[in-house]
């Protein structure tokens, strides 16, 4: 016979013997006890003990979970379950599949926003090339204007 069958048989026999010897079951009276009576006489932590007793945490029974109730799983299954799935390939497929590219100004704003706050983390601003001033008038038109205004072409500018 297995140990569990023996144990179960003894429990049934024990219950039968209890029913014969004692009539109706009698319980201890706990109506007169208050929550403060259950708290220890130690001064430290009285409020916490009261709170636990009032919430019912102090009088809970221990769980009766045993090894035979648990399901045995292989270590490989547990390892695979705890590992996070790698989404790199699906993310790359998504981003490379879209034909839309962000504007350069938008990407630059994001990069500037995410850069560090210290001055050493900020890159130098790009130097703008000075634009060459272009005139609306050609050199021939300037000479024609000078001839009309001054009556002759002035050399040297001013």
mmCIF file of N, CA, C and O in Angstrom, residues 63-150:
data_model
loop_
_atom_site.group_PDB
_atom_site.id
_atom_site.type_symbol
_atom_site.label_atom_id
_atom_site.label_comp_id
_atom_site.label_asym_id
_atom_site.label_seq_id
_atom_site.Cartn_x
_atom_site.Cartn_y
_atom_site.Cartn_z
ATOM 1 N N UNK A 63 -0.713 27.710 3.614
ATOM 2 C CA UNK A 63 -1.189 26.951 2.466
ATOM 3 C C UNK A 63 -0.719 25.510 2.583
ATOM 4 O O UNK A 63 0.357 25.223 3.100
ATOM 5 N N UNK A 64 -1.533 24.627 2.099
ATOM 6 C CA UNK A 64 -1.235 23.209 2.202
ATOM 7 C C UNK A 64 -0.756 22.651 0.863
ATOM 8 O O UNK A 64 -0.989 21.485 0.555
ATOM 9 N N UNK A 65 -0.117 23.487 0.094
ATOM 10 C CA UNK A 65 0.380 23.025 -1.196
ATOM 11 C C UNK A 65 1.533 22.056 -0.977
ATOM 12 O O UNK A 65 2.434 22.313 -0.203
ATOM 13 N N UNK A 66 1.469 20.952 -1.648
ATOM 14 C CA UNK A 66 2.511 19.946 -1.516
ATOM 15 C C UNK A 66 3.143 19.713 -2.868
ATOM 16 O O UNK A 66 2.659 20.199 -3.893
ATOM 17 N N UNK A 67 4.189 18.955 -2.874
ATOM 18 C CA UNK A 67 4.903 18.682 -4.109
ATOM 19 C C UNK A 67 4.048 17.872 -5.067
ATOM 20 O O UNK A 67 4.097 18.059 -6.275
ATOM 21 N N UNK A 68 3.217 16.999 -4.546
ATOM 22 C CA UNK A 68 2.433 16.148 -5.434
ATOM 23 C C UNK A 68 1.358 16.943 -6.187
ATOM 24 O O UNK A 68 0.879 16.501 -7.222
ATOM 25 N N UNK A 69 0.985 18.121 -5.656
ATOM 26 C CA UNK A 69 -0.019 18.932 -6.332
ATOM 27 C C UNK A 69 0.574 19.763 -7.468
ATOM 28 O O UNK A 69 -0.156 20.240 -8.325
ATOM 29 N N UNK A 70 1.875 19.943 -7.460
ATOM 30 C CA UNK A 70 2.502 20.793 -8.466
ATOM 31 C C UNK A 70 2.768 20.008 -9.739
ATOM 32 O O UNK A 70 3.060 18.825 -9.704
ATOM 33 N N UNK A 71 2.679 20.711 -10.847
ATOM 34 C CA UNK A 71 2.937 20.098 -12.130
ATOM 35 C C UNK A 71 4.433 20.216 -12.425
ATOM 36 O O UNK A 71 5.012 21.292 -12.289
ATOM 37 N N UNK A 72 5.048 19.170 -12.830
ATOM 38 C CA UNK A 72 6.481 19.173 -13.110
ATOM 39 C C UNK A 72 6.676 19.588 -14.560
ATOM 40 O O UNK A 72 6.092 19.005 -15.474
ATOM 41 N N UNK A 73 7.511 20.604 -14.743
ATOM 42 C CA UNK A 73 7.800 21.085 -16.089
ATOM 43 C C UNK A 73 9.273 20.898 -16.360
ATOM 44 O O UNK A 73 10.088 20.920 -15.449
ATOM 45 N N UNK A 74 9.600 20.770 -17.611
ATOM 46 C CA UNK A 74 11.014 20.602 -17.934
ATOM 47 C C UNK A 74 11.716 21.947 -17.817
ATOM 48 O O UNK A 74 11.113 23.015 -17.966
ATOM 49 N N UNK A 75 12.976 21.907 -17.562
ATOM 50 C CA UNK A 75 13.774 23.122 -17.397
ATOM 51 C C UNK A 75 13.842 23.905 -18.700
ATOM 52 O O UNK A 75 13.878 25.139 -18.690
ATOM 53 N N UNK A 76 13.836 23.214 -19.815
ATOM 54 C CA UNK A 76 13.895 23.904 -21.113
ATOM 55 C C UNK A 76 12.630 24.712 -21.344
ATOM 56 O O UNK A 76 12.678 25.854 -21.818
ATOM 57 N N UNK A 77 11.478 24.137 -21.008
ATOM 58 C CA UNK A 77 10.217 24.867 -21.163
ATOM 59 C C UNK A 77 10.181 26.101 -20.279
ATOM 60 O O UNK A 77 9.724 27.165 -20.689
ATOM 61 N N UNK A 78 10.651 25.967 -19.047
ATOM 62 C CA UNK A 78 10.695 27.115 -18.137
ATOM 63 C C UNK A 78 11.610 28.200 -18.676
ATOM 64 O O UNK A 78 11.303 29.383 -18.617
ATOM 65 N N UNK A 79 12.756 27.808 -19.205
ATOM 66 C CA UNK A 79 13.717 28.767 -19.745
ATOM 67 C C UNK A 79 13.115 29.511 -20.929
ATOM 68 O O UNK A 79 13.203 30.729 -21.026
ATOM 69 N N UNK A 80 12.484 28.775 -21.838
ATOM 70 C CA UNK A 80 11.872 29.420 -23.006
ATOM 71 C C UNK A 80 10.738 30.343 -22.608
ATOM 72 O O UNK A 80 10.505 31.372 -23.233
ATOM 73 N N UNK A 81 10.010 29.969 -21.573
ATOM 74 C CA UNK A 81 8.883 30.786 -21.116
ATOM 75 C C UNK A 81 9.375 32.118 -20.553
ATOM 76 O O UNK A 81 8.767 33.160 -20.763
ATOM 77 N N UNK A 82 10.491 32.068 -19.828
ATOM 78 C CA UNK A 82 11.002 33.280 -19.189
ATOM 79 C C UNK A 82 11.759 34.180 -20.152
ATOM 80 O O UNK A 82 11.928 35.361 -19.888
ATOM 81 N N UNK A 83 12.238 33.645 -21.267
ATOM 82 C CA UNK A 83 12.974 34.444 -22.229
ATOM 83 C C UNK A 83 12.014 35.350 -22.988
ATOM 84 O O UNK A 83 10.921 34.955 -23.361
ATOM 85 N N UNK A 84 12.453 36.605 -23.198
ATOM 86 C CA UNK A 84 11.628 37.521 -23.979
ATOM 87 C C UNK A 84 11.839 37.237 -25.456
ATOM 88 O O UNK A 84 12.927 36.842 -25.872
ATOM 89 N N UNK A 85 10.807 37.476 -26.222
ATOM 90 C CA UNK A 85 10.882 37.231 -27.651
ATOM 91 C C UNK A 85 11.686 38.340 -28.310
ATOM 92 O O UNK A 85 11.542 39.507 -27.962
ATOM 93 N N UNK A 86 12.500 37.994 -29.273
ATOM 94 C CA UNK A 86 13.302 38.971 -29.989
ATOM 95 C C UNK A 86 12.474 39.522 -31.145
ATOM 96 O O UNK A 86 12.095 38.776 -32.053
ATOM 97 N N UNK A 87 12.197 40.818 -31.109
ATOM 98 C CA UNK A 87 11.359 41.452 -32.124
ATOM 99 C C UNK A 87 12.174 42.183 -33.180
ATOM 100 O O UNK A 87 11.611 42.928 -33.971
ATOM 101 N N UNK A 88 13.483 41.965 -33.194
ATOM 102 C CA UNK A 88 14.343 42.720 -34.090
ATOM 103 C C UNK A 88 13.988 42.490 -35.545
ATOM 104 O O UNK A 88 13.829 43.437 -36.314
ATOM 105 N N UNK A 89 13.820 41.247 -35.949
ATOM 106 C CA UNK A 89 13.570 40.963 -37.362
ATOM 107 C C UNK A 89 12.227 41.537 -37.815
ATOM 108 O O UNK A 89 12.139 42.123 -38.904
ATOM 109 N N UNK A 90 11.203 41.418 -36.990
ATOM 110 C CA UNK A 90 9.894 41.963 -37.392
ATOM 111 C C UNK A 90 9.930 43.490 -37.435
ATOM 112 O O UNK A 90 9.326 44.108 -38.321
ATOM 113 N N UNK A 91 10.648 44.111 -36.493
ATOM 114 C CA UNK A 91 10.763 45.576 -36.506
ATOM 115 C C UNK A 91 11.540 46.052 -37.726
ATOM 116 O O UNK A 91 11.165 47.045 -38.366
ATOM 117 N N UNK A 92 12.629 45.371 -38.050
ATOM 118 C CA UNK A 92 13.404 45.750 -39.236
ATOM 119 C C UNK A 92 12.576 45.597 -40.504
ATOM 120 O O UNK A 92 12.614 46.448 -41.395
ATOM 121 N N UNK A 93 11.821 44.511 -40.593
ATOM 122 C CA UNK A 93 10.975 44.289 -41.763
ATOM 123 C C UNK A 93 9.940 45.413 -41.898
ATOM 124 O O UNK A 93 9.675 45.919 -42.983
ATOM 125 N N UNK A 94 9.396 45.850 -40.772
ATOM 126 C CA UNK A 94 8.392 46.918 -40.794
ATOM 127 C C UNK A 94 9.002 48.244 -41.243
ATOM 128 O O UNK A 94 8.489 48.925 -42.126
ATOM 129 N N UNK A 95 10.137 48.608 -40.626
ATOM 130 C CA UNK A 95 10.717 49.914 -40.933
ATOM 131 C C UNK A 95 11.350 49.959 -42.314
ATOM 132 O O UNK A 95 11.324 50.991 -42.976
ATOM 133 N N UNK A 96 11.921 48.857 -42.765
ATOM 134 C CA UNK A 96 12.504 48.848 -44.102
ATOM 135 C C UNK A 96 11.432 48.717 -45.169
ATOM 136 O O UNK A 96 11.649 49.106 -46.316
ATOM 137 N N UNK A 97 10.287 48.178 -44.809
ATOM 138 C CA UNK A 97 9.212 48.009 -45.774
ATOM 139 C C UNK A 97 8.487 49.304 -46.093
ATOM 140 O O UNK A 97 7.922 49.464 -47.166
ATOM 141 N N UNK A 98 8.503 50.260 -45.169
ATOM 142 C CA UNK A 98 7.790 51.510 -45.437
ATOM 143 C C UNK A 98 8.614 52.369 -46.362
ATOM 144 O O UNK A 98 9.833 52.479 -46.230
ATOM 145 N N UNK A 99 7.963 52.984 -47.308
ATOM 146 C CA UNK A 99 8.651 53.829 -48.279
ATOM 147 C C UNK A 99 8.767 55.267 -47.808
ATOM 148 O O UNK A 99 9.337 56.105 -48.492
ATOM 149 N N UNK A 100 8.242 55.559 -46.649
ATOM 150 C CA UNK A 100 8.237 56.931 -46.157
ATOM 151 C C UNK A 100 9.512 57.209 -45.373
ATOM 152 O O UNK A 100 9.879 56.456 -44.488
ATOM 153 N N UNK A 101 10.166 58.294 -45.729
ATOM 154 C CA UNK A 101 11.357 58.709 -44.979
ATOM 155 C C UNK A 101 11.041 60.044 -44.307
ATOM 156 O O UNK A 101 10.358 60.902 -44.873
ATOM 157 N N UNK A 102 11.539 60.202 -43.083
ATOM 158 C CA UNK A 102 11.263 61.441 -42.348
ATOM 159 C C UNK A 102 12.051 62.594 -42.940
ATOM 160 O O UNK A 102 13.116 62.402 -43.540
ATOM 161 N N UNK A 103 11.527 63.800 -42.761
ATOM 162 C CA UNK A 103 12.219 64.990 -43.250
ATOM 163 C C UNK A 103 13.491 65.205 -42.445
ATOM 164 O O UNK A 103 13.561 64.869 -41.267
ATOM 165 N N UNK A 104 14.476 65.812 -43.097
ATOM 166 C CA UNK A 104 15.747 66.063 -42.435
ATOM 167 C C UNK A 104 15.566 67.014 -41.256
ATOM 168 O O UNK A 104 16.181 66.845 -40.209
ATOM 169 N N UNK A 105 14.690 68.009 -41.395
ATOM 170 C CA UNK A 105 14.484 68.972 -40.310
ATOM 171 C C UNK A 105 13.857 68.280 -39.093
ATOM 172 O O UNK A 105 14.214 68.574 -37.954
ATOM 173 N N UNK A 106 12.943 67.359 -39.332
ATOM 174 C CA UNK A 106 12.298 66.653 -38.220
ATOM 175 C C UNK A 106 13.303 65.768 -37.490
ATOM 176 O O UNK A 106 13.337 65.736 -36.256
ATOM 177 N N UNK A 107 14.128 65.053 -38.239
ATOM 178 C CA UNK A 107 15.121 64.199 -37.587
ATOM 179 C C UNK A 107 16.142 65.025 -36.823
ATOM 180 O O UNK A 107 16.579 64.638 -35.742
ATOM 181 N N UNK A 108 16.498 66.191 -37.354
ATOM 182 C CA UNK A 108 17.464 67.050 -36.660
ATOM 183 C C UNK A 108 16.867 67.583 -35.364
ATOM 184 O O UNK A 108 17.554 67.682 -34.351
ATOM 185 N N UNK A 109 15.571 67.908 -35.369
ATOM 186 C CA UNK A 109 14.916 68.374 -34.145
ATOM 187 C C UNK A 109 14.927 67.282 -33.084
ATOM 188 O O UNK A 109 15.166 67.544 -31.905
ATOM 189 N N UNK A 110 14.663 66.060 -33.497
ATOM 190 C CA UNK A 110 14.658 64.947 -32.549
ATOM 191 C C UNK A 110 16.049 64.734 -31.977
ATOM 192 O O UNK A 110 16.220 64.570 -30.766
ATOM 193 N N UNK A 111 17.051 64.775 -32.823
ATOM 194 C CA UNK A 111 18.423 64.590 -32.346
ATOM 195 C C UNK A 111 18.830 65.706 -31.394
ATOM 196 O O UNK A 111 19.471 65.469 -30.368
ATOM 197 N N UNK A 112 18.455 66.930 -31.702
ATOM 198 C CA UNK A 112 18.795 68.051 -30.822
ATOM 199 C C UNK A 112 18.074 67.948 -29.488
ATOM 200 O O UNK A 112 18.634 68.262 -28.445
ATOM 201 N N UNK A 113 16.835 67.497 -29.532
ATOM 202 C CA UNK A 113 16.062 67.379 -28.295
ATOM 203 C C UNK A 113 16.629 66.296 -27.386
ATOM 204 O O UNK A 113 16.643 66.432 -26.170
ATOM 205 N N UNK A 114 17.107 65.218 -27.987
ATOM 206 C CA UNK A 114 17.596 64.095 -27.197
ATOM 207 C C UNK A 114 19.061 64.204 -26.813
ATOM 208 O O UNK A 114 19.561 63.363 -26.078
ATOM 209 N N UNK A 115 19.735 65.215 -27.309
ATOM 210 C CA UNK A 115 21.149 65.337 -26.947
ATOM 211 C C UNK A 115 21.254 65.806 -25.501
ATOM 212 O O UNK A 115 20.304 66.316 -24.915
ATOM 213 N N UNK A 116 22.431 65.620 -24.910
ATOM 214 C CA UNK A 116 22.618 65.959 -23.504
ATOM 215 C C UNK A 116 22.479 67.443 -23.236
ATOM 216 O O UNK A 116 22.549 68.274 -24.145
ATOM 217 N N UNK A 117 22.304 67.781 -21.967
ATOM 218 C CA UNK A 117 22.100 69.178 -21.602
ATOM 219 C C UNK A 117 23.400 69.923 -21.364
ATOM 220 O O UNK A 117 23.431 71.131 -21.358
ATOM 221 N N UNK A 118 24.473 69.196 -21.117
ATOM 222 C CA UNK A 118 25.738 69.862 -20.862
ATOM 223 C C UNK A 118 26.313 70.407 -22.158
ATOM 224 O O UNK A 118 26.060 69.897 -23.245
ATOM 225 N N UNK A 119 27.113 71.447 -22.024
ATOM 226 C CA UNK A 119 27.661 72.086 -23.223
ATOM 227 C C UNK A 119 28.612 71.152 -23.962
ATOM 228 O O UNK A 119 28.738 71.227 -25.177
ATOM 229 N N UNK A 120 29.268 70.261 -23.238
ATOM 230 C CA UNK A 120 30.197 69.363 -23.910
ATOM 231 C C UNK A 120 29.468 68.298 -24.732
ATOM 232 O O UNK A 120 30.060 67.645 -25.572
ATOM 233 N N UNK A 121 28.182 68.111 -24.484
ATOM 234 C CA UNK A 121 27.415 67.129 -25.245
ATOM 235 C C UNK A 121 26.816 67.717 -26.518
ATOM 236 O O UNK A 121 26.295 66.986 -27.339
ATOM 237 N N UNK A 122 26.866 69.014 -26.635
ATOM 238 C CA UNK A 122 26.246 69.643 -27.801
ATOM 239 C C UNK A 122 27.260 69.780 -28.930
ATOM 240 O O UNK A 122 28.348 70.306 -28.724
ATOM 241 N N UNK A 123 26.920 69.342 -30.110
ATOM 242 C CA UNK A 123 27.847 69.507 -31.237
ATOM 243 C C UNK A 123 27.887 70.971 -31.680
ATOM 244 O O UNK A 123 26.968 71.749 -31.419
ATOM 245 N N UNK A 124 28.980 71.333 -32.342
ATOM 246 C CA UNK A 124 29.095 72.701 -32.853
ATOM 247 C C UNK A 124 28.049 72.919 -33.937
ATOM 248 O O UNK A 124 27.770 72.033 -34.753
ATOM 249 N N UNK A 125 27.502 74.124 -33.931
ATOM 250 C CA UNK A 125 26.509 74.443 -34.959
ATOM 251 C C UNK A 125 27.218 74.569 -36.307
ATOM 252 O O UNK A 125 28.329 75.091 -36.376
ATOM 253 N N UNK A 126 26.594 74.081 -37.358
ATOM 254 C CA UNK A 126 27.255 74.164 -38.671
ATOM 255 C C UNK A 126 27.393 75.628 -39.102
ATOM 256 O O UNK A 126 26.485 76.439 -38.931
ATOM 257 N N UNK A 127 28.568 75.931 -39.642
ATOM 258 C CA UNK A 127 28.846 77.301 -40.076
ATOM 259 C C UNK A 127 28.213 77.498 -41.443
ATOM 260 O O UNK A 127 28.430 76.713 -42.368
ATOM 261 N N UNK A 128 27.447 78.567 -41.559
ATOM 262 C CA UNK A 128 26.805 78.844 -42.837
ATOM 263 C C UNK A 128 27.773 79.605 -43.742
ATOM 264 O O UNK A 128 28.490 80.501 -43.300
ATOM 265 N N UNK A 129 27.756 79.223 -44.967
ATOM 266 C CA UNK A 129 28.610 79.902 -45.944
ATOM 267 C C UNK A 129 27.979 81.253 -46.280
ATOM 268 O O UNK A 129 26.767 81.338 -46.500
ATOM 269 N N UNK A 130 28.799 82.290 -46.283
ATOM 270 C CA UNK A 130 28.218 83.593 -46.643
ATOM 271 C C UNK A 130 27.783 83.585 -48.105
ATOM 272 O O UNK A 130 28.485 83.085 -48.984
ATOM 273 N N UNK A 131 26.622 84.137 -48.322
ATOM 274 C CA UNK A 131 26.089 84.173 -49.678
ATOM 275 C C UNK A 131 26.763 85.307 -50.465
ATOM 276 O O UNK A 131 27.017 86.383 -49.930
ATOM 277 N N UNK A 132 26.998 85.010 -51.690
ATOM 278 C CA UNK A 132 27.528 86.058 -52.561
ATOM 279 C C UNK A 132 26.365 86.965 -52.953
ATOM 280 O O UNK A 132 25.313 86.500 -53.350
ATOM 281 N N UNK A 133 26.613 88.245 -52.785
ATOM 282 C CA UNK A 133 25.540 89.190 -53.107
ATOM 283 C C UNK A 133 25.399 89.287 -54.618
ATOM 284 O O UNK A 133 26.358 89.576 -55.333
ATOM 285 N N UNK A 134 24.212 89.054 -55.060
ATOM 286 C CA UNK A 134 23.949 89.140 -56.497
ATOM 287 C C UNK A 134 23.140 90.394 -56.767
ATOM 288 O O UNK A 134 22.196 90.706 -56.036
ATOM 289 N N UNK A 135 23.481 91.059 -57.765
ATOM 290 C CA UNK A 135 22.791 92.292 -58.127
ATOM 291 C C UNK A 135 21.672 91.984 -59.101
ATOM 292 O O UNK A 135 21.748 91.046 -59.888
ATOM 293 N N UNK A 136 20.663 92.805 -59.017
ATOM 294 C CA UNK A 136 19.541 92.646 -59.952
ATOM 295 C C UNK A 136 19.874 93.235 -61.322
ATOM 296 O O UNK A 136 19.247 92.891 -62.311
ATOM 297 N N UNK A 137 20.848 94.124 -61.317
ATOM 298 C CA UNK A 137 21.214 94.799 -62.560
ATOM 299 C C UNK A 137 22.555 94.277 -63.061
ATOM 300 O O UNK A 137 23.429 93.920 -62.276
ATOM 301 N N UNK A 138 22.715 94.310 -64.364
ATOM 302 C CA UNK A 138 23.984 93.891 -64.950
ATOM 303 C C UNK A 138 24.932 95.084 -64.996
ATOM 304 O O UNK A 138 24.541 96.236 -64.762
ATOM 305 N N UNK A 139 26.194 94.823 -65.298
ATOM 306 C CA UNK A 139 27.216 95.876 -65.365
ATOM 307 C C UNK A 139 26.903 96.877 -66.483
ATOM 308 O O UNK A 139 27.103 98.079 -66.333
ATOM 309 N N UNK A 140 26.355 96.398 -67.570
ATOM 310 C CA UNK A 140 26.015 97.288 -68.697
ATOM 311 C C UNK A 140 24.916 98.269 -68.290
ATOM 312 O O UNK A 140 24.957 99.460 -68.658
ATOM 313 N N UNK A 141 23.949 97.785 -67.504
ATOM 314 C CA UNK A 141 22.865 98.663 -67.053
ATOM 315 C C UNK A 141 23.401 99.727 -66.109
ATOM 316 O O UNK A 141 22.954 100.886 -66.131
ATOM 317 N N UNK A 142 24.375 99.380 -65.236
ATOM 318 C CA UNK A 142 24.985 100.383 -64.348
ATOM 319 C C UNK A 142 25.719 101.457 -65.158
ATOM 320 O O UNK A 142 25.619 102.654 -64.858
ATOM 321 N N UNK A 143 26.439 101.045 -66.170
ATOM 322 C CA UNK A 143 27.171 102.026 -66.984
ATOM 323 C C UNK A 143 26.215 102.943 -67.730
ATOM 324 O O UNK A 143 26.460 104.148 -67.866
ATOM 325 N N UNK A 144 25.093 102.381 -68.180
ATOM 326 C CA UNK A 144 24.105 103.207 -68.880
ATOM 327 C C UNK A 144 23.495 104.204 -67.909
ATOM 328 O O UNK A 144 23.266 105.378 -68.264
ATOM 329 N N UNK A 145 23.245 103.804 -66.683
ATOM 330 C CA UNK A 145 22.693 104.700 -65.670
ATOM 331 C C UNK A 145 23.680 105.819 -65.349
ATOM 332 O O UNK A 145 23.291 106.986 -65.222
ATOM 333 N N UNK A 146 24.969 105.465 -65.199
ATOM 334 C CA UNK A 146 25.976 106.486 -64.909
ATOM 335 C C UNK A 146 26.066 107.507 -66.043
ATOM 336 O O UNK A 146 26.227 108.713 -65.811
ATOM 337 N N UNK A 147 25.988 107.017 -67.241
ATOM 338 C CA UNK A 147 26.091 107.922 -68.394
ATOM 339 C C UNK A 147 24.923 108.894 -68.418
ATOM 340 O O UNK A 147 25.084 110.073 -68.669
ATOM 341 N N UNK A 148 23.719 108.389 -68.100
ATOM 342 C CA UNK A 148 22.540 109.259 -68.076
ATOM 343 C C UNK A 148 22.619 110.238 -66.908
ATOM 344 O O UNK A 148 22.282 111.413 -67.033
ATOM 345 N N UNK A 149 23.029 109.795 -65.757
ATOM 346 C CA UNK A 149 22.978 110.594 -64.543
ATOM 347 C C UNK A 149 24.124 111.599 -64.482
ATOM 348 O O UNK A 149 23.927 112.764 -64.158
ATOM 349 N N UNK A 150 25.345 111.118 -64.739
ATOM 350 C CA UNK A 150 26.504 111.993 -64.632
ATOM 351 C C UNK A 150 26.904 112.594 -65.990
ATOM 352 O O UNK A 150 27.662 113.544 -66.036
#
